């Protein structure tokens, strides 16, 4: 289980995974003057479950990223709806993208500027059977992304995670962590607005099944937190795990606010 691919050879991904050369790929560069405003009258983005403590929580070094997942009683599973989405989207996992120094790391860029860290919260549409099935549909996933830049304010969620990073320094290592509600990441979610566009997974097989919602508010990450991510060994000696930005091909990027 799990795909094998090398970030140093991302131009070759289409040889094995043809969709990676498709025309609605992610990530993309966001040019603020190209962003258009939403049509009025959209239901605001809503969520529930983010404040509920899971019964179990674990982090895994899957060789491409560190991935956090939890188990909640069904009614408490973090879920989003509204905004550009139709139907309910349930959280599957949270993971991160970074680079060897602060000049790069994020997947999405703003006015061609990169950020050191990007956090992805991957949700799948509950009207599909499961996440694998959802990935086969053009509205199957909703991924919330946060760009983060270095500042002095520690993030409680990141601190809780990185306290156990020494147990997952190598690919395929997993450890349970003390469960905490996702509100500890201080995701006072997208209240200041977000941009949304239709795109893809940023990793092979690059399925064109994701609706992206990117916070316009940049979050903080400390230098110590960045160092912890950079100590995690990835597959193929990869020192970064972000994909280069992909052509928009006429897609529009829309600004949403509640
Ligand atoms: O890179 C992740 C990949 O690990 C997997 O989580 C996939 C969804 O199953 O999503 C991509 S991403 O597009 O969220 N980067
Ligand atoms: Zn990602």
PDB file of C-alpha atoms and ligand atoms in Angstrom:
ATOM      1  CA  UNK A   1       0.000   0.000   0.000  1.00  0.00           C
ATOM      2  CA  UNK A   2       1.150   3.538  -0.701  1.00  0.00           C
ATOM      3  CA  UNK A   3       2.621   5.088  -3.813  1.00  0.00           C
ATOM      4  CA  UNK A   4       6.333   5.402  -4.430  1.00  0.00           C
ATOM      5  CA  UNK A   5       7.537   8.571  -6.074  1.00  0.00           C
ATOM      6  CA  UNK A   6      10.426  10.984  -5.915  1.00  0.00           C
ATOM      7  CA  UNK A   7      10.012  14.741  -5.490  1.00  0.00           C
ATOM      8  CA  UNK A   8      13.337  15.284  -7.283  1.00  0.00           C
ATOM      9  CA  UNK A   9      11.787  13.686 -10.386  1.00  0.00           C
ATOM     10  CA  UNK A  10       8.308  15.186 -10.355  1.00  0.00           C
ATOM     11  CA  UNK A  11       8.569  16.008 -14.071  1.00  0.00           C
ATOM     12  CA  UNK A  12       8.592  12.250 -14.675  1.00  0.00           C
ATOM     13  CA  UNK A  13       5.469  11.496 -12.610  1.00  0.00           C
ATOM     14  CA  UNK A  14       3.230  11.502 -15.734  1.00  0.00           C
ATOM     15  CA  UNK A  15       5.163   8.543 -17.187  1.00  0.00           C
ATOM     16  CA  UNK A  16       3.767   6.299 -14.495  1.00  0.00           C
ATOM     17  CA  UNK A  17       0.741   8.402 -13.497  1.00  0.00           C
ATOM     18  CA  UNK A  18      -0.711  10.021 -16.647  1.00  0.00           C
ATOM     19  CA  UNK A  19      -3.230  12.181 -14.760  1.00  0.00           C
ATOM     20  CA  UNK A  20      -0.278  14.145 -13.347  1.00  0.00           C
ATOM     21  CA  UNK A  21      -0.135  15.806 -16.783  1.00  0.00           C
ATOM     22  CA  UNK A  22      -3.853  16.692 -16.722  1.00  0.00           C
ATOM     23  CA  UNK A  23      -5.291  20.174 -17.075  1.00  0.00           C
ATOM     24  CA  UNK A  24      -6.689  20.746 -13.554  1.00  0.00           C
ATOM     25  CA  UNK A  25      -3.580  20.015 -11.527  1.00  0.00           C
ATOM     26  CA  UNK A  26      -2.479  21.375  -8.146  1.00  0.00           C
ATOM     27  CA  UNK A  27      -0.810  23.285  -6.628  1.00  0.00           C
ATOM     28  CA  UNK A  28      -1.120  26.643  -8.407  1.00  0.00           C
ATOM     29  CA  UNK A  29       0.187  30.154  -7.985  1.00  0.00           C
ATOM     30  CA  UNK A  30      -2.446  32.582  -6.679  1.00  0.00           C
ATOM     31  CA  UNK A  31      -2.276  36.038  -8.235  1.00  0.00           C
ATOM     32  CA  UNK A  32      -4.461  38.195  -6.059  1.00  0.00           C
ATOM     33  CA  UNK A  33      -5.474  40.496  -8.918  1.00  0.00           C
ATOM     34  CA  UNK A  34      -6.795  37.470 -10.813  1.00  0.00           C
ATOM     35  CA  UNK A  35      -8.959  36.312  -7.945  1.00  0.00           C
ATOM     36  CA  UNK A  36     -12.614  37.111  -8.421  1.00  0.00           C
ATOM     37  CA  UNK A  37     -15.284  37.513  -5.758  1.00  0.00           C
ATOM     38  CA  UNK A  38     -17.953  34.950  -5.088  1.00  0.00           C
ATOM     39  CA  UNK A  39     -21.524  35.451  -6.168  1.00  0.00           C
ATOM     40  CA  UNK A  40     -23.505  36.705  -3.185  1.00  0.00           C
ATOM     41  CA  UNK A  41     -25.963  34.390  -1.463  1.00  0.00           C
ATOM     42  CA  UNK A  42     -23.741  31.390  -0.906  1.00  0.00           C
ATOM     43  CA  UNK A  43     -24.260  29.509   2.359  1.00  0.00           C
ATOM     44  CA  UNK A  44     -21.314  30.181   4.698  1.00  0.00           C
ATOM     45  CA  UNK A  45     -18.719  27.490   5.240  1.00  0.00           C
ATOM     46  CA  UNK A  46     -19.627  25.485   8.332  1.00  0.00           C
ATOM     47  CA  UNK A  47     -17.965  22.773  10.347  1.00  0.00           C
ATOM     48  CA  UNK A  48     -18.521  20.532  13.321  1.00  0.00           C
ATOM     49  CA  UNK A  49     -16.448  18.035  15.297  1.00  0.00           C
ATOM     50  CA  UNK A  50     -13.259  20.080  15.214  1.00  0.00           C
ATOM     51  CA  UNK A  51     -13.668  20.786  18.927  1.00  0.00           C
ATOM     52  CA  UNK A  52     -14.191  17.116  19.851  1.00  0.00           C
ATOM     53  CA  UNK A  53     -11.359  15.068  21.305  1.00  0.00           C
ATOM     54  CA  UNK A  54     -10.818  11.831  19.343  1.00  0.00           C
ATOM     55  CA  UNK A  55     -10.661   8.509  21.167  1.00  0.00           C
ATOM     56  CA  UNK A  56      -7.319   7.712  19.504  1.00  0.00           C
ATOM     57  CA  UNK A  57      -4.823   9.710  17.518  1.00  0.00           C
ATOM     58  CA  UNK A  58      -1.723   8.704  15.581  1.00  0.00           C
ATOM     59  CA  UNK A  59       1.011  10.190  13.432  1.00  0.00           C
ATOM     60  CA  UNK A  60       2.791   8.346  10.650  1.00  0.00           C
ATOM     61  CA  UNK A  61       5.891   9.118   8.603  1.00  0.00           C
ATOM     62  CA  UNK A  62       4.690   7.680   5.283  1.00  0.00           C
ATOM     63  CA  UNK A  63       7.911   8.573   3.469  1.00  0.00           C
ATOM     64  CA  UNK A  64       6.341  11.610   1.794  1.00  0.00           C
ATOM     65  CA  UNK A  65       4.999  13.558   4.753  1.00  0.00           C
ATOM     66  CA  UNK A  66       3.930  13.317   8.374  1.00  0.00           C
ATOM     67  CA  UNK A  67       0.256  12.472   8.548  1.00  0.00           C
ATOM     68  CA  UNK A  68      -2.033  12.931  11.551  1.00  0.00           C
ATOM     69  CA  UNK A  69      -5.273  10.992  11.874  1.00  0.00           C
ATOM     70  CA  UNK A  70      -7.786  10.308  14.597  1.00  0.00           C
ATOM     71  CA  UNK A  71     -10.739   8.141  15.490  1.00  0.00           C
ATOM     72  CA  UNK A  72     -13.882   9.873  16.629  1.00  0.00           C
ATOM     73  CA  UNK A  73     -17.316   8.511  17.485  1.00  0.00           C
ATOM     74  CA  UNK A  74     -19.185   8.792  14.136  1.00  0.00           C
ATOM     75  CA  UNK A  75     -21.262  11.811  15.156  1.00  0.00           C
ATOM     76  CA  UNK A  76     -18.161  13.730  16.264  1.00  0.00           C
ATOM     77  CA  UNK A  77     -15.974  13.181  13.176  1.00  0.00           C
ATOM     78  CA  UNK A  78     -14.755  16.595  11.965  1.00  0.00           C
ATOM     79  CA  UNK A  79     -16.880  17.590   8.969  1.00  0.00           C
ATOM     80  CA  UNK A  80     -17.216  20.658   6.730  1.00  0.00           C
ATOM     81  CA  UNK A  81     -20.039  21.849   4.477  1.00  0.00           C
ATOM     82  CA  UNK A  82     -21.306  24.990   2.746  1.00  0.00           C
ATOM     83  CA  UNK A  83     -19.265  27.658   0.956  1.00  0.00           C
ATOM     84  CA  UNK A  84     -18.322  26.252  -2.462  1.00  0.00           C
ATOM     85  CA  UNK A  85     -19.167  22.695  -1.342  1.00  0.00           C
ATOM     86  CA  UNK A  86     -22.345  20.728  -1.874  1.00  0.00           C
ATOM     87  CA  UNK A  87     -22.933  18.021   0.713  1.00  0.00           C
ATOM     88  CA  UNK A  88     -20.901  16.955   3.731  1.00  0.00           C
ATOM     89  CA  UNK A  89     -17.138  16.341   3.658  1.00  0.00           C
ATOM     90  CA  UNK A  90     -15.576  14.308   6.449  1.00  0.00           C
ATOM     91  CA  UNK A  91     -11.967  14.716   7.602  1.00  0.00           C
ATOM     92  CA  UNK A  92      -9.646  11.816   6.671  1.00  0.00           C
ATOM     93  CA  UNK A  93      -6.215  13.116   7.687  1.00  0.00           C
ATOM     94  CA  UNK A  94      -3.985  16.142   8.093  1.00  0.00           C
ATOM     95  CA  UNK A  95      -0.481  16.381   6.631  1.00  0.00           C
ATOM     96  CA  UNK A  96       2.218  18.927   5.783  1.00  0.00           C
ATOM     97  CA  UNK A  97       4.572  20.062   3.026  1.00  0.00           C
ATOM     98  CA  UNK A  98       7.933  21.737   3.678  1.00  0.00           C
ATOM     99  CA  UNK A  99      11.468  22.306   2.352  1.00  0.00           C
ATOM    100  CA  UNK A 100      15.085  22.377   3.556  1.00  0.00           C
ATOM    101  CA  UNK A 101      15.058  26.083   4.440  1.00  0.00           C
ATOM    102  CA  UNK A 102      12.610  28.956   4.771  1.00  0.00           C
ATOM    103  CA  UNK A 103      12.808  30.033   1.136  1.00  0.00           C
ATOM    104  CA  UNK A 104      10.475  27.229  -0.008  1.00  0.00           C
ATOM    105  CA  UNK A 105       8.180  24.522   1.314  1.00  0.00           C
ATOM    106  CA  UNK A 106       4.608  25.470   0.533  1.00  0.00           C
ATOM    107  CA  UNK A 107       2.878  23.938  -2.478  1.00  0.00           C
ATOM    108  CA  UNK A 108       0.652  26.890  -3.312  1.00  0.00           C
ATOM    109  CA  UNK A 109       2.344  30.237  -3.820  1.00  0.00           C
ATOM    110  CA  UNK A 110       0.925  33.753  -3.594  1.00  0.00           C
ATOM    111  CA  UNK A 111       2.206  36.232  -6.184  1.00  0.00           C
ATOM    112  CA  UNK A 112       4.982  33.682  -6.806  1.00  0.00           C
ATOM    113  CA  UNK A 113       6.010  33.780  -3.159  1.00  0.00           C
ATOM    114  CA  UNK A 114       6.611  30.485  -1.333  1.00  0.00           C
ATOM    115  CA  UNK A 115       6.096  29.892   2.383  1.00  0.00           C
ATOM    116  CA  UNK A 116       8.094  27.491   4.609  1.00  0.00           C
ATOM    117  CA  UNK A 117       5.150  25.234   5.509  1.00  0.00           C
ATOM    118  CA  UNK A 118       1.732  24.273   4.163  1.00  0.00           C
ATOM    119  CA  UNK A 119      -0.827  22.301   6.161  1.00  0.00           C
ATOM    120  CA  UNK A 120      -3.494  20.222   4.361  1.00  0.00           C
ATOM    121  CA  UNK A 121      -6.715  18.971   5.905  1.00  0.00           C
ATOM    122  CA  UNK A 122      -8.075  16.318   3.546  1.00  0.00           C
ATOM    123  CA  UNK A 123     -11.851  15.708   3.613  1.00  0.00           C
ATOM    124  CA  UNK A 124     -13.905  13.303   1.455  1.00  0.00           C
ATOM    125  CA  UNK A 125     -17.492  13.625   0.365  1.00  0.00           C
ATOM    126  CA  UNK A 126     -19.725  11.439   2.496  1.00  0.00           C
ATOM    127  CA  UNK A 127     -22.127  10.635  -0.312  1.00  0.00           C
ATOM    128  CA  UNK A 128     -19.399   8.369  -1.708  1.00  0.00           C
ATOM    129  CA  UNK A 129     -18.643   4.971  -0.214  1.00  0.00           C
ATOM    130  CA  UNK A 130     -15.182   5.779   1.122  1.00  0.00           C
ATOM    131  CA  UNK A 131     -12.198   8.013   0.357  1.00  0.00           C
ATOM    132  CA  UNK A 132     -10.825   5.782  -2.423  1.00  0.00           C
ATOM    133  CA  UNK A 133     -14.176   5.902  -4.189  1.00  0.00           C
ATOM    134  CA  UNK A 134     -14.425   9.665  -3.586  1.00  0.00           C
ATOM    135  CA  UNK A 135     -11.042  10.179  -5.274  1.00  0.00           C
ATOM    136  CA  UNK A 136     -12.572   8.938  -8.532  1.00  0.00           C
ATOM    137  CA  UNK A 137     -15.055  11.844  -8.685  1.00  0.00           C
ATOM    138  CA  UNK A 138     -14.391  15.454  -9.567  1.00  0.00           C
ATOM    139  CA  UNK A 139     -15.984  16.693  -6.327  1.00  0.00           C
ATOM    140  CA  UNK A 140     -14.781  13.811  -4.150  1.00  0.00           C
ATOM    141  CA  UNK A 141     -12.314  15.657  -1.916  1.00  0.00           C
ATOM    142  CA  UNK A 142     -12.208  19.037  -0.208  1.00  0.00           C
ATOM    143  CA  UNK A 143      -8.750  20.049   0.967  1.00  0.00           C
ATOM    144  CA  UNK A 144      -8.294  23.018   3.281  1.00  0.00           C
ATOM    145  CA  UNK A 145      -4.814  24.510   3.035  1.00  0.00           C
ATOM    146  CA  UNK A 146      -2.970  26.894   5.343  1.00  0.00           C
ATOM    147  CA  UNK A 147       0.238  28.633   4.334  1.00  0.00           C
ATOM    148  CA  UNK A 148       2.509  29.248   7.301  1.00  0.00           C
ATOM    149  CA  UNK A 149       5.409  31.621   7.806  1.00  0.00           C
ATOM    150  CA  UNK A 150       7.995  31.735  10.558  1.00  0.00           C
ATOM    151  CA  UNK A 151       7.146  33.760  13.630  1.00  0.00           C
ATOM    152  CA  UNK A 152       7.553  33.443  17.385  1.00  0.00           C
ATOM    153  CA  UNK A 153       4.146  32.072  18.368  1.00  0.00           C
ATOM    154  CA  UNK A 154       4.151  28.318  18.984  1.00  0.00           C
ATOM    155  CA  UNK A 155       1.123  26.436  17.687  1.00  0.00           C
ATOM    156  CA  UNK A 156      -0.283  24.115  20.352  1.00  0.00           C
ATOM    157  CA  UNK A 157      -1.343  21.457  17.837  1.00  0.00           C
ATOM    158  CA  UNK A 158       2.069  21.417  16.157  1.00  0.00           C
ATOM    159  CA  UNK A 159       3.750  21.277  19.572  1.00  0.00           C
ATOM    160  CA  UNK A 160       1.644  18.250  20.551  1.00  0.00           C
ATOM    161  CA  UNK A 161       2.563  16.489  17.315  1.00  0.00           C
ATOM    162  CA  UNK A 162       6.264  17.236  17.269  1.00  0.00           C
ATOM    163  CA  UNK A 163       6.722  16.045  20.844  1.00  0.00           C
ATOM    164  CA  UNK A 164       6.518  12.542  19.296  1.00  0.00           C
ATOM    165  CA  UNK A 165       8.401  13.181  16.046  1.00  0.00           C
ATOM    166  CA  UNK A 166      11.451  11.394  17.501  1.00  0.00           C
ATOM    167  CA  UNK A 167       9.422   8.158  17.218  1.00  0.00           C
ATOM    168  CA  UNK A 168       8.737   8.608  13.492  1.00  0.00           C
ATOM    169  CA  UNK A 169      12.063   9.885  12.173  1.00  0.00           C
ATOM    170  CA  UNK A 170      12.147   7.178   9.497  1.00  0.00           C
ATOM    171  CA  UNK A 171       9.702   6.290   6.729  1.00  0.00           C
ATOM    172  CA  UNK A 172       6.953   3.847   7.718  1.00  0.00           C
ATOM    173  CA  UNK A 173       7.237   4.588  11.429  1.00  0.00           C
ATOM    174  CA  UNK A 174       3.973   5.233  13.284  1.00  0.00           C
ATOM    175  CA  UNK A 175       3.120   6.186  16.823  1.00  0.00           C
ATOM    176  CA  UNK A 176      -0.011   6.832  18.817  1.00  0.00           C
ATOM    177  CA  UNK A 177      -0.179  10.238  20.442  1.00  0.00           C
ATOM    178  CA  UNK A 178      -2.278  11.630  23.271  1.00  0.00           C
ATOM    179  CA  UNK A 179      -5.594  12.606  21.594  1.00  0.00           C
ATOM    180  CA  UNK A 180      -6.416  16.305  21.300  1.00  0.00           C
ATOM    181  CA  UNK A 181      -9.200  18.270  19.586  1.00  0.00           C
ATOM    182  CA  UNK A 182      -8.185  19.907  16.302  1.00  0.00           C
ATOM    183  CA  UNK A 183      -9.092  23.316  17.690  1.00  0.00           C
ATOM    184  CA  UNK A 184      -5.603  23.171  19.297  1.00  0.00           C
ATOM    185  CA  UNK A 185      -4.221  23.977  15.843  1.00  0.00           C
ATOM    186  CA  UNK A 186      -5.950  27.317  16.253  1.00  0.00           C
ATOM    187  CA  UNK A 187      -7.802  26.937  12.975  1.00  0.00           C
ATOM    188  CA  UNK A 188     -10.348  29.654  13.631  1.00  0.00           C
ATOM    189  CA  UNK A 189     -11.207  28.537  10.264  1.00  0.00           C
ATOM    190  CA  UNK A 190     -11.253  30.628   7.188  1.00  0.00           C
ATOM    191  CA  UNK A 191     -13.191  33.343   8.996  1.00  0.00           C
ATOM    192  CA  UNK A 192     -11.101  35.977   7.270  1.00  0.00           C
ATOM    193  CA  UNK A 193     -11.882  34.467   3.909  1.00  0.00           C
ATOM    194  CA  UNK A 194     -10.385  31.896   1.606  1.00  0.00           C
ATOM    195  CA  UNK A 195      -9.760  31.334  -2.059  1.00  0.00           C
ATOM    196  CA  UNK A 196     -11.172  28.288  -3.765  1.00  0.00           C
ATOM    197  CA  UNK A 197     -10.541  26.522  -7.073  1.00  0.00           C
ATOM    198  CA  UNK A 198     -10.890  23.031  -8.547  1.00  0.00           C
ATOM    199  CA  UNK A 199      -7.696  20.997  -8.700  1.00  0.00           C
ATOM    200  CA  UNK A 200      -6.032  17.715  -7.945  1.00  0.00           C
ATOM    201  CA  UNK A 201      -4.055  15.716  -5.445  1.00  0.00           C
ATOM    202  CA  UNK A 202      -0.549  17.168  -5.399  1.00  0.00           C
ATOM    203  CA  UNK A 203       0.942  13.668  -5.201  1.00  0.00           C
ATOM    204  CA  UNK A 204       0.712  10.721  -7.611  1.00  0.00           C
ATOM    205  CA  UNK A 205      -1.684   9.522  -8.897  1.00  0.00           C
ATOM    206  CA  UNK A 206      -2.701  13.249  -9.050  1.00  0.00           C
ATOM    207  CA  UNK A 207      -6.443  12.521  -9.308  1.00  0.00           C
ATOM    208  CA  UNK A 208      -8.392  15.585 -10.420  1.00  0.00           C
ATOM    209  CA  UNK A 209     -10.856  15.192  -7.595  1.00  0.00           C
ATOM    210  CA  UNK A 210     -10.107  18.011  -5.163  1.00  0.00           C
ATOM    211  CA  UNK A 211     -11.893  21.247  -4.371  1.00  0.00           C
ATOM    212  CA  UNK A 212      -9.257  23.436  -2.738  1.00  0.00           C
ATOM    213  CA  UNK A 213      -9.979  26.003  -0.013  1.00  0.00           C
ATOM    214  CA  UNK A 214      -6.922  28.073   0.911  1.00  0.00           C
ATOM    215  CA  UNK A 215      -6.943  30.385   3.887  1.00  0.00           C
ATOM    216  CA  UNK A 216      -6.019  33.966   3.005  1.00  0.00           C
ATOM    217  CA  UNK A 217      -4.789  34.379   6.554  1.00  0.00           C
ATOM    218  CA  UNK A 218      -1.173  33.188   6.867  1.00  0.00           C
ATOM    219  CA  UNK A 219      -0.566  31.138  10.021  1.00  0.00           C
ATOM    220  CA  UNK A 220       2.521  31.154  12.254  1.00  0.00           C
ATOM    221  CA  UNK A 221       5.059  28.373  12.665  1.00  0.00           C
ATOM    222  CA  UNK A 222       8.144  28.709  14.884  1.00  0.00           C
ATOM    223  CA  UNK A 223      11.706  27.994  13.801  1.00  0.00           C
ATOM    224  CA  UNK A 224      11.792  25.092  16.311  1.00  0.00           C
ATOM    225  CA  UNK A 225       8.649  23.617  14.764  1.00  0.00           C
ATOM    226  CA  UNK A 226      10.187  23.906  11.274  1.00  0.00           C
ATOM    227  CA  UNK A 227      13.366  22.208  12.516  1.00  0.00           C
ATOM    228  CA  UNK A 228      11.285  19.295  13.793  1.00  0.00           C
ATOM    229  CA  UNK A 229       9.693  18.775  10.368  1.00  0.00           C
ATOM    230  CA  UNK A 230      13.092  18.970   8.673  1.00  0.00           C
ATOM    231  CA  UNK A 231      14.522  16.240  10.915  1.00  0.00           C
ATOM    232  CA  UNK A 232      11.995  13.729   9.567  1.00  0.00           C
ATOM    233  CA  UNK A 233      13.662  11.541   6.937  1.00  0.00           C
ATOM    234  CA  UNK A 234      11.656  11.106   3.734  1.00  0.00           C
ATOM    235  CA  UNK A 235      11.900   8.492   0.962  1.00  0.00           C
ATOM    236  CA  UNK A 236      14.570   8.863  -1.751  1.00  0.00           C
ATOM    237  CA  UNK A 237      16.529  11.310   0.424  1.00  0.00           C
ATOM    238  CA  UNK A 238      13.921  13.923  -0.471  1.00  0.00           C
ATOM    239  CA  UNK A 239      14.601  17.143   1.401  1.00  0.00           C
ATOM    240  CA  UNK A 240      11.420  18.767   0.252  1.00  0.00           C
ATOM    241  CA  UNK A 241       7.929  17.413  -0.272  1.00  0.00           C
ATOM    242  CA  UNK A 242       6.210  20.143  -2.247  1.00  0.00           C
ATOM    243  CA  UNK A 243       5.264  19.911  -5.891  1.00  0.00           C
ATOM    244  CA  UNK A 244       6.027  22.706  -8.345  1.00  0.00           C
ATOM    245  CA  UNK A 245       3.057  24.951  -9.252  1.00  0.00           C
ATOM    246  CA  UNK A 246       0.990  23.788 -12.208  1.00  0.00           C
ATOM    247  CA  UNK A 247      -0.674  25.796 -15.013  1.00  0.00           C
ATOM    248  CA  UNK A 248      -4.137  27.182 -14.253  1.00  0.00           C
ATOM    249  CA  UNK A 249      -5.369  26.460 -17.794  1.00  0.00           C
ATOM    250  CA  UNK A 250      -8.182  28.980 -17.557  1.00  0.00           C
ATOM    251  CA  UNK A 251      -9.533  27.855 -14.180  1.00  0.00           C
ATOM    252  CA  UNK A 252     -10.888  30.633 -12.040  1.00  0.00           C
ATOM    253  CA  UNK A 253      -9.899  31.252  -8.449  1.00  0.00           C
ATOM    254  CA  UNK A 254     -12.675  32.711  -6.330  1.00  0.00           C
ATOM    255  CA  UNK A 255     -12.497  34.623  -3.082  1.00  0.00           C
ATOM    256  CA  UNK A 256     -15.063  33.567  -0.462  1.00  0.00           C
ATOM    257  CA  UNK A 257     -15.922  35.193   2.827  1.00  0.00           C
ATOM    258  CA  UNK A 258     -18.832  34.634   5.173  1.00  0.00           C
TER     259      UNK A 258
HETATM  260  O1  LIG B   1      -0.237  14.423  -0.645  1.00  0.00           O
HETATM  261  C1  LIG B   1      -1.522  14.010  -0.272  1.00  0.00           C
HETATM  262  C2  LIG B   1      -1.555  12.502  -0.249  1.00  0.00           C
HETATM  263  O2  LIG B   1      -0.674  12.035   0.736  1.00  0.00           O
HETATM  264  C3  LIG B   1      -2.887  12.037   0.076  1.00  0.00           C
HETATM  265  O3  LIG B   1      -3.172  12.447   1.382  1.00  0.00           O
HETATM  266  C4  LIG B   1      -3.859  12.649  -0.871  1.00  0.00           C
HETATM  267  C5  LIG B   1      -5.295  12.365  -0.454  1.00  0.00           C
HETATM  268  O4  LIG B   1      -5.490  11.052  -0.191  1.00  0.00           O
HETATM  269  O5  LIG B   1      -3.760  14.052  -0.872  1.00  0.00           O
HETATM  270  C6  LIG B   1      -2.523  14.540  -1.235  1.00  0.00           C
HETATM  271  S1  LIG B   1      -2.690  16.300  -1.198  1.00  0.00           S
HETATM  272  O6  LIG B   1      -3.196  16.718  -2.490  1.00  0.00           O
HETATM  273  O7  LIG B   1      -3.557  16.673  -0.095  1.00  0.00           O
HETATM  274  N1  LIG B   1      -1.291  16.960  -1.007  1.00  0.00           N
HETATM  275 ZN1  LIG B   2      -0.878  17.824   0.719  1.00  0.00          ZN
END
